[in-house]
Amino acid sequence: MPRDHRPAKSIRVLLAEDQGMMRGALALLLGMEEDIEVVSQLGSGDGIVDAVLTHRPDVALLDIELPGISGLDAAAELREQAPDCRVLILTTFGRPGYLRRAMEAGAAGFLVKDGPVEELAAAIRRVLTGETVVDPALAAAALSAGPSPLTARECEVLKASVDGATVADIAGRLHLSESTVRNYLSSAIGKTGTRNRAEAVREARQQGWL
């Protein structure tokens, strides 16, 4: 509806989504809601915190997999720097591990992108009332999947190995000895039930642990 016909107090929304077409479509559709105004759009994660501090949205709608820092890391930073901003994670990847990490980061909601925009708008309104909004099927899957078996350090080493880095490269990057890196990789491979680190990375990502 025309901007000057909006209610005096619209819900201010920041949208972070790396796919330009998806970001534009979401902004357009949400902007058609009478009580919602998209005040900032970003295509990467690095500028989320600064944009929230500048534009002061009521809700930050964040994708998980963004260039720069992830939506989950941004959510954790927002919990510290802008606690009044409610975070709603919207993602293509409905993975139980992602849901657990989102809740640990302080997110108020977690939805997958295949739902109708009316459902998303309703979720935005609900998180502002203090509710936690989670996709029901994903919530059930997260409960049955259990927590991640990987330690923070094992996750860090797996992430550092994603680009094909050697053990020496990882050791230098993380300031660890090569034997320590091998131990972490071996442990992660065992915990994920895989045969090598490439498979371990793939399985950890599939489960939403990375």
Short mmCIF file of C-alpha atoms in Angstrom, two decimals:
data_model
loop_
_atom_site.label_atom_id
_atom_site.label_comp_id
_atom_site.label_asym_id
_atom_site.label_seq_id
_atom_site.Cartn_x
_atom_site.Cartn_y
_atom_site.Cartn_z
CA MET A 1 0.00 0.00 0.00
CA PRO A 2 1.21 3.59 -0.47
CA ARG A 3 3.81 4.58 2.08
CA ASP A 4 1.81 7.50 3.51
CA HIS A 5 -1.11 5.17 4.27
CA ARG A 6 0.92 3.03 6.64
CA PRO A 7 0.11 2.95 10.33
CA ALA A 8 2.00 5.52 12.38
CA LYS A 9 3.98 2.68 13.99
CA SER A 10 5.13 0.17 11.36
CA ILE A 11 7.25 -2.86 12.21
CA ARG A 12 10.73 -2.01 11.00
CA VAL A 13 12.49 -4.97 9.35
CA LEU A 14 16.08 -5.51 8.24
CA LEU A 15 16.52 -8.18 5.56
CA ALA A 16 19.81 -10.02 4.94
CA GLU A 17 19.73 -12.44 1.98
CA ASP A 18 22.57 -13.08 -0.47
CA GLN A 19 20.43 -13.94 -3.50
CA GLY A 20 19.40 -10.65 -5.05
CA MET A 21 16.20 -11.88 -6.67
CA MET A 22 15.01 -13.56 -3.47
CA ARG A 23 15.93 -10.49 -1.42
CA GLY A 24 14.05 -8.17 -3.75
CA ALA A 25 10.98 -10.41 -3.84
CA LEU A 26 10.85 -10.73 -0.05
CA ALA A 27 11.27 -6.99 0.43
CA LEU A 28 8.51 -6.28 -2.07
CA LEU A 29 6.07 -8.79 -0.59
CA LEU A 30 6.73 -7.78 3.01
CA GLY A 31 6.44 -4.13 2.01
CA MET A 32 2.89 -4.83 0.82
CA GLU A 33 1.86 -5.64 4.41
CA GLU A 34 0.21 -2.60 5.96
CA ASP A 35 2.16 -2.75 9.20
CA ILE A 36 5.63 -3.81 7.95
CA GLU A 37 8.39 -1.61 6.52
CA VAL A 38 11.69 -3.00 5.20
CA VAL A 39 14.20 -0.36 6.29
CA SER A 40 17.45 -2.05 5.23
CA GLN A 41 18.53 -4.78 2.79
CA LEU A 42 21.91 -6.53 2.75
CA GLY A 43 23.52 -9.17 0.57
CA SER A 44 26.23 -10.24 3.03
CA GLY A 45 26.64 -10.84 6.72
CA ASP A 46 29.48 -8.45 7.52
CA GLY A 47 27.33 -5.32 7.58
CA ILE A 48 24.39 -6.68 9.59
CA VAL A 49 25.35 -5.39 13.01
CA ASP A 50 26.26 -1.91 11.74
CA ALA A 51 23.02 -1.72 9.73
CA VAL A 52 20.97 -2.72 12.77
CA LEU A 53 22.68 -0.09 14.92
CA THR A 54 22.08 2.51 12.20
CA HIS A 55 18.50 1.73 11.16
CA ARG A 56 17.22 0.31 14.48
CA PRO A 57 14.85 -2.32 13.05
CA ASP A 58 12.43 -4.14 15.32
CA VAL A 59 13.18 -7.46 13.58
CA ALA A 60 16.25 -8.68 11.70
CA LEU A 61 15.34 -11.31 9.12
CA LEU A 62 18.54 -13.24 8.41
CA ASP A 63 19.55 -15.99 6.02
CA ILE A 64 22.14 -18.42 7.44
CA GLU A 65 24.59 -18.90 4.61
CA LEU A 66 25.80 -15.42 3.74
CA PRO A 67 29.09 -14.08 2.36
CA GLY A 68 31.23 -12.88 5.26
CA ILE A 69 29.88 -13.90 8.64
CA SER A 70 26.90 -16.24 8.76
CA GLY A 71 23.43 -15.26 9.88
CA LEU A 72 23.96 -17.37 13.01
CA ASP A 73 27.15 -15.51 13.93
CA ALA A 74 25.40 -12.20 13.25
CA ALA A 75 22.52 -13.25 15.51
CA ALA A 76 24.95 -13.92 18.34
CA GLU A 77 26.53 -10.48 17.88
CA LEU A 78 23.13 -8.79 17.80
CA ARG A 79 22.22 -10.43 21.09
CA GLU A 80 25.12 -8.55 22.65
CA GLN A 81 25.01 -5.26 20.74
CA ALA A 82 21.31 -4.79 19.92
CA PRO A 83 19.29 -6.93 22.35
CA ASP A 84 16.04 -5.11 21.55
CA CYS A 85 16.17 -6.32 17.93
CA ARG A 86 14.42 -9.65 17.53
CA VAL A 87 16.14 -12.07 15.14
CA LEU A 88 14.21 -14.35 12.82
CA ILE A 89 16.24 -16.88 10.82
CA LEU A 90 14.86 -17.67 7.37
CA THR A 91 16.70 -20.34 5.42
CA THR A 92 16.54 -22.83 2.59
CA PHE A 93 18.28 -25.38 4.79
CA GLY A 94 15.92 -26.85 7.38
CA ARG A 95 18.64 -28.68 9.31
CA PRO A 96 18.19 -29.65 12.96
CA GLY A 97 21.72 -28.53 13.86
CA TYR A 98 21.05 -25.08 12.43
CA LEU A 99 17.94 -24.74 14.59
CA ARG A 100 19.83 -25.61 17.75
CA ARG A 101 22.60 -23.17 16.91
CA ALA A 102 20.08 -20.43 16.07
CA MET A 103 18.37 -20.81 19.43
CA GLU A 104 21.74 -20.81 21.22
CA ALA A 105 22.58 -17.57 19.36
CA GLY A 106 19.45 -15.95 20.73
CA ALA A 107 17.20 -16.11 17.65
CA ALA A 108 13.49 -15.66 18.32
CA GLY A 109 12.39 -17.74 15.35
CA PHE A 110 13.46 -20.14 12.61
CA LEU A 111 11.51 -20.69 9.38
CA VAL A 112 12.27 -22.29 6.03
CA LYS A 113 11.83 -20.29 2.84
CA ASP A 114 9.20 -22.46 1.20
CA GLY A 115 6.34 -21.08 3.32
CA PRO A 116 3.89 -18.37 2.20
CA VAL A 117 4.78 -14.74 2.83
CA GLU A 118 1.65 -14.37 4.98
CA GLU A 119 3.14 -16.94 7.36
CA LEU A 120 6.41 -15.01 7.45
CA ALA A 121 4.60 -11.73 8.15
CA ALA A 122 2.66 -13.41 10.95
CA ALA A 123 5.91 -14.75 12.41
CA ILE A 124 7.43 -11.25 12.37
CA ARG A 125 4.46 -9.96 14.34
CA ARG A 126 4.57 -12.87 16.77
CA VAL A 127 8.24 -12.56 17.68
CA LEU A 128 7.60 -8.93 18.59
CA THR A 129 5.10 -10.09 21.21
CA GLY A 130 7.82 -12.24 22.81
CA GLU A 131 6.92 -15.55 21.18
CA THR A 132 9.45 -17.99 19.77
CA VAL A 133 8.36 -19.12 16.30
CA VAL A 134 9.82 -22.34 14.91
CA ASP A 135 8.82 -24.44 11.91
CA PRO A 136 6.97 -27.40 13.56
CA ALA A 137 8.50 -30.14 11.40
CA LEU A 138 11.99 -28.80 12.00
CA ALA A 139 11.41 -28.56 15.75
CA ALA A 140 10.42 -32.24 15.85
CA ALA A 141 13.47 -33.21 13.78
CA ALA A 142 15.79 -31.23 16.07
CA LEU A 143 14.45 -32.98 19.15
CA SER A 144 15.01 -36.42 17.63
CA ALA A 145 18.45 -35.57 16.22
CA GLY A 146 20.02 -34.53 19.52
CA PRO A 147 22.90 -32.09 19.98
CA SER A 148 26.01 -31.92 17.82
CA PRO A 149 28.69 -34.44 18.88
CA LEU A 150 31.46 -32.13 17.69
CA THR A 151 33.36 -29.83 20.02
CA ALA A 152 33.87 -26.17 19.11
CA ARG A 153 37.52 -26.87 18.31
CA GLU A 154 36.63 -29.82 16.04
CA CYS A 155 34.20 -27.59 14.17
CA GLU A 156 36.86 -24.92 13.83
CA VAL A 157 39.35 -27.39 12.37
CA LEU A 158 36.78 -28.81 9.95
CA LYS A 159 35.86 -25.30 8.77
CA ALA A 160 39.53 -24.51 8.21
CA SER A 161 39.89 -27.60 6.02
CA VAL A 162 36.99 -26.78 3.71
CA ASP A 163 39.09 -25.16 0.98
CA GLY A 164 41.43 -28.15 0.68
CA ALA A 165 44.00 -26.73 3.09
CA THR A 166 46.77 -29.07 4.19
CA VAL A 167 47.30 -30.05 7.81
CA ALA A 168 50.22 -27.62 7.92
CA ASP A 169 48.01 -24.84 6.54
CA ILE A 170 45.33 -25.50 9.16
CA ALA A 171 47.90 -25.67 11.95
CA GLY A 172 49.35 -22.31 10.94
CA ARG A 173 45.96 -20.69 10.55
CA LEU A 174 44.69 -21.84 13.94
CA HIS A 175 48.03 -21.64 15.80
CA LEU A 176 48.00 -25.36 16.61
CA SER A 177 50.57 -28.10 16.16
CA GLU A 178 50.13 -30.42 13.18
CA SER A 179 49.66 -33.41 15.49
CA THR A 180 46.87 -31.59 17.33
CA VAL A 181 45.15 -30.80 14.04
CA ARG A 182 45.38 -34.46 13.01
CA ASN A 183 43.88 -35.50 16.34
CA TYR A 184 40.95 -33.11 15.95
CA LEU A 185 40.35 -34.24 12.37
CA SER A 186 40.50 -37.91 13.38
CA SER A 187 38.06 -37.31 16.22
CA ALA A 188 35.64 -35.41 13.94
CA ILE A 189 35.79 -38.15 11.31
CA GLY A 190 35.01 -40.76 13.96
CA LYS A 191 32.12 -38.79 15.45
CA THR A 192 30.53 -38.20 12.05
CA GLY A 193 30.93 -41.85 11.03
CA THR A 194 32.77 -40.91 7.85
CA ARG A 195 35.98 -42.07 6.15
CA ASN A 196 37.89 -38.84 5.61
CA ARG A 197 37.78 -35.15 6.37
CA ALA A 198 35.99 -34.21 3.13
CA GLU A 199 33.17 -36.60 4.05
CA ALA A 200 33.24 -35.32 7.64
CA VAL A 201 32.80 -31.73 6.44
CA ARG A 202 29.96 -32.76 4.15
CA GLU A 203 28.16 -34.69 6.89
CA ALA A 204 28.64 -31.93 9.47
CA ARG A 205 27.23 -29.38 7.04
CA GLN A 206 24.31 -31.62 6.15
CA GLN A 207 23.45 -31.90 9.84
CA GLY A 208 23.84 -28.17 10.38
CA TRP A 209 26.76 -28.58 12.82
CA LEU A 210 29.05 -26.24 10.85
#
